[in-house]
Amino acid sequence: QSVLTQPPSVSAAPGQKVTISCSGSSSNIGNNYVSWYQQLPGTAPKLLIYENNKRPSGIPDRFSGSKSGTSATLGITGLQTGDEADYYCGTWDSSLSGRGVFGTGTKVTVL
Amino acid sequence: EVQLVESGGGLVQPGGSLRLSCAASGFTFSNYWVTWVRQAPGTGLEWVANIKQDGSEKYYVDSVRGRFTISRDNAKNSLYLQMNSLRAEDTAVYYCARDRWVVVGATTLYYGMDVWGQGTTVTVSS
């Protein structure tokens, strides 16, 4: 069971913007960086955002990340059909013995 | 090219064992933490376990602790996951990924997983 909560789905028309929230607690998001992953159908996940708001090389600036307190947000502007995928937030949870954690995942649909 | 390639998946009966491998290339494997992540059919990602560069620290999700063992051989640039007492709920695609941590002042923070393998499928069924 995921400790980070995301909306199951979001959708918008091509060219529009979507945002995906990721809600956690002080033992995870509140005290660590958040990363975001894109998983296209039938493929392995890919790092999209790291250290809350940084993009690896090759990731377009249409993708952005932010964090405030125990929540984080992924934004996608200029939505394209190729952005249809599942998106997951992730971080480290320092409660108990420590472990990595992912969000519940959000399906982005381009209408 | 920086790459991770998993192998060792297959069909196994409940209660059985399986050993997954992950071969790293294109980077200095011994400099990085590495992680196993799994994804059951039609569900989201689940973090399974990770291991420090020298193997001195290991962390597990509660559902596999005591049944799964993560290990590495830096001389062979390889990561392993020994899975014992397998259950139907362990059925999933298993990915290995390279972990990144960054030191900020006196604190070490988790950066994320920046390189992923293509996954290997484990099916636990009679």
Short mmCIF file of N, CA and C in Angstrom, two decimals, chain B residues 41-96:
data_model
loop_
_atom_site.label_atom_id
_atom_site.label_comp_id
_atom_site.label_asym_id
_atom_site.label_seq_id
_atom_site.Cartn_x
_atom_site.Cartn_y
_atom_site.Cartn_z
N PRO B 41 0.70 -6.99 -12.04
CA PRO B 41 -0.14 -6.72 -13.23
C PRO B 41 -1.24 -5.71 -12.95
N GLY B 42 -1.28 -4.67 -13.77
CA GLY B 42 -2.34 -3.67 -13.67
C GLY B 42 -2.26 -2.77 -12.46
N THR B 43 -1.14 -2.78 -11.75
CA THR B 43 -1.03 -1.95 -10.55
C THR B 43 0.14 -1.00 -10.66
N GLY B 44 0.39 -0.25 -9.59
CA GLY B 44 1.45 0.74 -9.58
C GLY B 44 2.80 0.17 -9.18
N LEU B 45 3.76 1.08 -9.09
CA LEU B 45 5.12 0.70 -8.72
C LEU B 45 5.21 0.46 -7.22
N GLU B 46 5.98 -0.57 -6.85
CA GLU B 46 6.24 -0.85 -5.44
C GLU B 46 7.75 -0.97 -5.24
N TRP B 47 8.30 -0.15 -4.38
CA TRP B 47 9.70 -0.23 -4.01
C TRP B 47 9.91 -1.51 -3.20
N VAL B 48 10.96 -2.28 -3.51
CA VAL B 48 11.17 -3.58 -2.86
C VAL B 48 12.35 -3.56 -1.89
N ALA B 49 13.52 -3.15 -2.38
CA ALA B 49 14.72 -3.19 -1.55
C ALA B 49 15.81 -2.38 -2.23
N ASN B 50 16.77 -1.90 -1.43
CA ASN B 50 17.96 -1.30 -2.02
C ASN B 50 19.18 -1.63 -1.19
N ILE B 51 20.35 -1.36 -1.76
CA ILE B 51 21.63 -1.74 -1.14
C ILE B 51 22.66 -0.67 -1.42
N LYS B 52 23.46 -0.40 -0.39
CA LYS B 52 24.50 0.61 -0.46
C LYS B 52 25.65 0.14 -1.35
N GLN B 53 26.53 1.07 -1.69
CA GLN B 53 27.62 0.77 -2.62
C GLN B 53 28.45 -0.45 -2.20
N ASP B 54 28.79 -0.54 -0.91
CA ASP B 54 29.65 -1.63 -0.45
C ASP B 54 28.86 -2.79 0.17
N GLY B 55 27.52 -2.72 0.09
CA GLY B 55 26.68 -3.78 0.62
C GLY B 55 26.46 -3.72 2.12
N SER B 56 26.97 -2.69 2.77
CA SER B 56 26.90 -2.62 4.23
C SER B 56 25.53 -2.18 4.76
N GLU B 57 24.72 -1.60 3.91
CA GLU B 57 23.36 -1.20 4.30
C GLU B 57 22.37 -1.75 3.29
N LYS B 58 21.28 -2.31 3.82
CA LYS B 58 20.23 -2.86 2.98
C LYS B 58 18.89 -2.48 3.61
N TYR B 59 17.93 -2.17 2.79
CA TYR B 59 16.59 -1.83 3.27
C TYR B 59 15.57 -2.64 2.47
N TYR B 60 14.49 -3.00 3.15
CA TYR B 60 13.46 -3.84 2.51
C TYR B 60 12.07 -3.28 2.83
N VAL B 61 11.14 -3.51 1.91
CA VAL B 61 9.74 -3.25 2.23
C VAL B 61 9.27 -4.38 3.15
N ASP B 62 8.34 -4.07 4.03
CA ASP B 62 7.91 -5.04 5.05
C ASP B 62 7.43 -6.36 4.43
N SER B 63 6.76 -6.30 3.31
CA SER B 63 6.14 -7.49 2.74
C SER B 63 7.14 -8.53 2.24
N VAL B 64 8.41 -8.16 2.08
CA VAL B 64 9.40 -9.12 1.60
C VAL B 64 10.50 -9.38 2.62
N ARG B 65 10.55 -8.57 3.69
CA ARG B 65 11.62 -8.74 4.68
C ARG B 65 11.56 -10.14 5.27
N GLY B 66 12.72 -10.80 5.31
CA GLY B 66 12.79 -12.17 5.82
C GLY B 66 12.63 -13.22 4.75
N ARG B 67 12.10 -12.84 3.59
CA ARG B 67 11.93 -13.79 2.48
C ARG B 67 12.88 -13.46 1.31
N PHE B 68 13.11 -12.18 1.07
CA PHE B 68 13.97 -11.75 -0.04
C PHE B 68 15.29 -11.23 0.53
N THR B 69 16.37 -11.45 -0.24
CA THR B 69 17.68 -10.93 0.14
C THR B 69 18.30 -10.22 -1.05
N ILE B 70 18.65 -8.97 -0.85
CA ILE B 70 19.34 -8.21 -1.90
C ILE B 70 20.84 -8.32 -1.66
N SER B 71 21.59 -8.44 -2.74
CA SER B 71 23.05 -8.51 -2.63
C SER B 71 23.66 -7.97 -3.91
N ARG B 72 24.97 -7.79 -3.89
CA ARG B 72 25.66 -7.27 -5.07
C ARG B 72 27.05 -7.84 -5.14
N ASP B 73 27.60 -7.87 -6.35
CA ASP B 73 28.99 -8.27 -6.57
C ASP B 73 29.60 -7.18 -7.44
N ASN B 74 30.33 -6.27 -6.81
CA ASN B 74 30.87 -5.13 -7.55
C ASN B 74 31.92 -5.56 -8.58
N ALA B 75 32.59 -6.67 -8.31
CA ALA B 75 33.59 -7.15 -9.27
C ALA B 75 32.93 -7.62 -10.56
N LYS B 76 31.68 -8.04 -10.45
CA LYS B 76 30.94 -8.51 -11.62
C LYS B 76 29.91 -7.48 -12.10
N ASN B 77 29.91 -6.30 -11.47
CA ASN B 77 28.95 -5.25 -11.85
C ASN B 77 27.52 -5.77 -11.84
N SER B 78 27.20 -6.51 -10.80
CA SER B 78 25.89 -7.18 -10.76
C SER B 78 25.17 -7.01 -9.44
N LEU B 79 23.86 -6.93 -9.55
CA LEU B 79 22.94 -6.85 -8.43
C LEU B 79 22.08 -8.11 -8.46
N TYR B 80 21.70 -8.59 -7.28
CA TYR B 80 20.89 -9.80 -7.20
C TYR B 80 19.70 -9.60 -6.26
N LEU B 81 18.69 -10.44 -6.48
CA LEU B 81 17.58 -10.52 -5.53
C LEU B 81 17.22 -11.99 -5.37
N GLN B 82 17.56 -12.54 -4.22
CA GLN B 82 17.20 -13.93 -3.90
C GLN B 82 15.81 -13.90 -3.28
N MET B 83 14.88 -14.59 -3.93
CA MET B 83 13.49 -14.58 -3.49
C MET B 83 13.10 -15.99 -3.03
N ASN B 84 12.78 -16.13 -1.76
CA ASN B 84 12.38 -17.42 -1.19
C ASN B 84 10.93 -17.34 -0.71
N SER B 85 10.36 -18.50 -0.45
CA SER B 85 8.98 -18.58 0.06
C SER B 85 8.04 -17.71 -0.77
N LEU B 86 8.12 -17.85 -2.06
CA LEU B 86 7.36 -16.98 -2.95
C LEU B 86 5.86 -17.22 -2.82
N ARG B 87 5.13 -16.12 -2.98
CA ARG B 87 3.67 -16.14 -2.87
C ARG B 87 3.05 -15.62 -4.17
N ALA B 88 1.78 -15.89 -4.37
CA ALA B 88 1.10 -15.40 -5.57
C ALA B 88 1.21 -13.89 -5.68
N GLU B 89 1.19 -13.21 -4.55
CA GLU B 89 1.24 -11.74 -4.57
C GLU B 89 2.61 -11.18 -4.91
N ASP B 90 3.60 -12.05 -5.08
CA ASP B 90 4.92 -11.61 -5.54
C ASP B 90 4.99 -11.57 -7.06
N THR B 91 3.94 -12.03 -7.72
CA THR B 91 3.89 -11.99 -9.18
C THR B 91 3.95 -10.54 -9.65
N ALA B 92 4.95 -10.25 -10.50
CA ALA B 92 5.17 -8.87 -10.91
C ALA B 92 6.29 -8.81 -11.94
N VAL B 93 6.41 -7.65 -12.57
CA VAL B 93 7.62 -7.33 -13.32
C VAL B 93 8.58 -6.69 -12.32
N TYR B 94 9.81 -7.19 -12.27
CA TYR B 94 10.81 -6.68 -11.36
C TYR B 94 11.83 -5.85 -12.14
N TYR B 95 12.01 -4.61 -11.69
CA TYR B 95 12.97 -3.70 -12.31
C TYR B 95 14.13 -3.45 -11.35
N CYS B 96 15.34 -3.33 -11.89
CA CYS B 96 16.43 -2.79 -11.09
C CYS B 96 16.65 -1.35 -11.54
#
